[in-house]
Amino acid sequence: MAGAPVIHIVDDDASFRTAISRVLKASGYEAAAYESAACFLCDIEKASPGCILLDVRMPALGGLQLQEELAKLQRGWPIIFMTGHGDIPTSVRAIKAGAEDFLTKPVSPYRPYYRHELFGR
């Protein structure tokens, strides 16, 4: 999709990043993958606007901390959290801080609901 916003995938799980990136690209979306929140922050100034698919638990800087940093930088990009370690307090905190959604892994990009949730925004 020429000119479409980029979907930024920030997740320390290489196999998950690769799988989601492939599905997005095969569906015509532009995707950029980052192995850590720090890598994403290093590229933020030159990154194209878009939405962020964000893992909660990552080494050093976690997803919730990245969400706080993005708020300080006044980046209003939509965030969808995806995690294998979700709990109610964490999801409430993420949503109250402005996340669009909080999904529990495994997220199947082939299920119609998730396809809409991830790519239909």
mmCIF file of C-alpha atoms in Angstrom:
data_model
loop_
_atom_site.group_PDB
_atom_site.id
_atom_site.type_symbol
_atom_site.label_atom_id
_atom_site.label_comp_id
_atom_site.label_asym_id
_atom_site.label_seq_id
_atom_site.Cartn_x
_atom_site.Cartn_y
_atom_site.Cartn_z
ATOM 1 C CA MET A 1 0.000 0.000 0.000
ATOM 2 C CA ALA A 2 1.936 2.973 -1.241
ATOM 3 C CA GLY A 3 1.907 5.849 1.194
ATOM 4 C CA ALA A 4 0.327 3.754 3.935
ATOM 5 C CA PRO A 5 1.531 4.309 7.477
ATOM 6 C CA VAL A 6 4.254 1.971 8.670
ATOM 7 C CA ILE A 7 3.492 -0.731 11.203
ATOM 8 C CA HIS A 8 6.386 -0.783 13.671
ATOM 9 C CA ILE A 9 6.927 -4.135 15.396
ATOM 10 C CA VAL A 10 8.892 -3.883 18.643
ATOM 11 C CA ASP A 11 9.497 -7.338 20.109
ATOM 12 C CA ASP A 12 12.564 -9.179 21.377
ATOM 13 C CA ASP A 13 11.315 -12.510 19.958
ATOM 14 C CA ALA A 14 12.970 -12.767 16.541
ATOM 15 C CA SER A 15 10.668 -15.500 15.249
ATOM 16 C CA PHE A 16 7.568 -13.495 16.193
ATOM 17 C CA ARG A 17 8.944 -10.321 14.564
ATOM 18 C CA THR A 18 9.752 -12.217 11.391
ATOM 19 C CA ALA A 19 6.368 -13.950 11.197
ATOM 20 C CA ILE A 20 4.324 -10.785 11.773
ATOM 21 C CA SER A 21 6.514 -8.800 9.357
ATOM 22 C CA ARG A 22 6.021 -11.394 6.622
ATOM 23 C CA VAL A 23 2.251 -11.446 7.066
ATOM 24 C CA LEU A 24 2.052 -7.660 7.021
ATOM 25 C CA LYS A 25 4.235 -7.331 3.936
ATOM 26 C CA ALA A 26 2.333 -10.113 2.150
ATOM 27 C CA SER A 27 -0.862 -8.173 2.918
ATOM 28 C CA GLY A 28 0.580 -5.056 1.287
ATOM 29 C CA TYR A 29 1.584 -3.145 4.405
ATOM 30 C CA GLU A 30 4.922 -1.578 5.130
ATOM 31 C CA ALA A 31 6.476 -3.039 8.273
ATOM 32 C CA ALA A 32 9.572 -2.144 10.250
ATOM 33 C CA ALA A 33 10.856 -4.532 12.918
ATOM 34 C CA TYR A 34 12.935 -3.689 15.978
ATOM 35 C CA GLU A 35 14.509 -6.133 18.426
ATOM 36 C CA SER A 36 14.250 -3.768 21.374
ATOM 37 C CA ALA A 37 12.647 -0.584 22.605
ATOM 38 C CA ALA A 38 16.092 1.039 22.581
ATOM 39 C CA CYS A 39 16.552 0.206 18.870
ATOM 40 C CA PHE A 40 13.164 1.735 18.109
ATOM 41 C CA LEU A 41 13.995 4.902 20.058
ATOM 42 C CA CYS A 42 17.294 5.213 18.165
ATOM 43 C CA ASP A 43 15.349 5.256 14.883
ATOM 44 C CA ILE A 44 12.352 7.316 16.033
ATOM 45 C CA GLU A 45 13.471 10.599 14.446
ATOM 46 C CA LYS A 46 13.764 9.085 10.977
ATOM 47 C CA ALA A 47 10.915 6.559 11.333
ATOM 48 C CA SER A 48 7.797 7.089 9.262
ATOM 49 C CA PRO A 49 4.639 7.677 11.295
ATOM 50 C CA GLY A 50 2.426 4.682 11.882
ATOM 51 C CA CYS A 51 1.196 2.333 14.548
ATOM 52 C CA ILE A 52 3.255 0.249 16.946
ATOM 53 C CA LEU A 53 2.807 -3.435 17.766
ATOM 54 C CA LEU A 54 4.590 -3.594 21.094
ATOM 55 C CA ASP A 55 5.656 -6.395 23.413
ATOM 56 C CA VAL A 56 5.365 -5.777 27.152
ATOM 57 C CA ARG A 57 8.382 -7.706 28.433
ATOM 58 C CA MET A 58 11.716 -6.961 26.828
ATOM 59 C CA PRO A 59 15.232 -6.710 28.242
ATOM 60 C CA ALA A 60 16.345 -3.314 29.534
ATOM 61 C CA LEU A 61 13.429 -1.112 28.438
ATOM 62 C CA GLY A 62 9.999 -2.760 28.469
ATOM 63 C CA GLY A 63 6.915 -1.901 26.452
ATOM 64 C CA LEU A 64 5.216 0.136 29.168
ATOM 65 C CA GLN A 65 8.373 2.196 29.623
ATOM 66 C CA LEU A 66 8.578 2.750 25.866
ATOM 67 C CA GLN A 67 4.953 3.900 25.913
ATOM 68 C CA GLU A 68 5.915 6.476 28.593
ATOM 69 C CA GLU A 69 8.921 7.653 26.555
ATOM 70 C CA LEU A 70 6.774 8.075 23.452
ATOM 71 C CA ALA A 71 4.290 10.147 25.456
ATOM 72 C CA LYS A 72 7.148 12.402 26.610
ATOM 73 C CA LEU A 73 8.213 12.787 22.974
ATOM 74 C CA GLN A 74 4.587 13.604 22.111
ATOM 75 C CA ARG A 75 4.330 10.813 19.560
ATOM 76 C CA GLY A 76 0.641 10.102 19.162
ATOM 77 C CA TRP A 77 1.115 6.870 17.250
ATOM 78 C CA PRO A 78 -1.421 4.181 18.140
ATOM 79 C CA ILE A 79 -0.010 1.330 20.219
ATOM 80 C CA ILE A 80 -1.308 -2.224 20.312
ATOM 81 C CA PHE A 81 0.338 -4.318 22.994
ATOM 82 C CA MET A 82 0.906 -8.005 22.330
ATOM 83 C CA THR A 83 2.348 -10.190 25.040
ATOM 84 C CA GLY A 84 2.694 -13.715 26.291
ATOM 85 C CA HIS A 85 2.921 -12.380 29.837
ATOM 86 C CA GLY A 86 -0.235 -10.328 30.181
ATOM 87 C CA ASP A 87 -2.199 -9.745 33.333
ATOM 88 C CA ILE A 88 -5.103 -7.491 34.204
ATOM 89 C CA PRO A 89 -3.138 -4.776 36.061
ATOM 90 C CA THR A 90 -0.639 -4.485 33.203
ATOM 91 C CA SER A 91 -3.343 -4.314 30.553
ATOM 92 C CA VAL A 92 -5.289 -1.699 32.529
ATOM 93 C CA ARG A 93 -2.139 0.396 32.940
ATOM 94 C CA ALA A 94 -1.407 0.197 29.200
ATOM 95 C CA ILE A 95 -4.956 1.116 28.182
ATOM 96 C CA LYS A 96 -5.159 3.988 30.695
ATOM 97 C CA ALA A 97 -1.906 5.325 29.255
ATOM 98 C CA GLY A 98 -3.471 5.376 25.792
ATOM 99 C CA ALA A 99 -2.914 1.957 24.197
ATOM 100 C CA GLU A 100 -5.485 1.029 21.566
ATOM 101 C CA ASP A 101 -5.586 -2.624 22.591
ATOM 102 C CA PHE A 102 -3.853 -5.323 24.614
ATOM 103 C CA LEU A 103 -3.669 -8.758 22.976
ATOM 104 C CA THR A 104 -2.350 -11.992 24.443
ATOM 105 C CA LYS A 105 0.085 -14.121 22.440
ATOM 106 C CA PRO A 106 -0.077 -16.295 20.552
ATOM 107 C CA VAL A 107 -1.717 -13.861 18.167
ATOM 108 C CA SER A 108 -2.658 -15.541 14.914
ATOM 109 C CA PRO A 109 -2.552 -13.002 12.088
ATOM 110 C CA TYR A 110 -4.698 -15.337 10.021
ATOM 111 C CA ARG A 111 -7.754 -15.204 12.270
ATOM 112 C CA PRO A 112 -10.190 -12.586 10.933
ATOM 113 C CA TYR A 113 -10.608 -10.872 14.324
ATOM 114 C CA TYR A 114 -6.892 -10.335 14.807
ATOM 115 C CA ARG A 115 -6.409 -9.362 11.194
ATOM 116 C CA HIS A 116 -8.952 -6.571 11.719
ATOM 117 C CA GLU A 117 -7.519 -5.606 15.105
ATOM 118 C CA LEU A 118 -3.927 -5.466 13.908
ATOM 119 C CA PHE A 119 -4.233 -4.209 10.375
ATOM 120 C CA GLY A 120 -7.650 -2.588 10.094
ATOM 121 C CA ARG A 121 -6.829 0.555 12.031
#
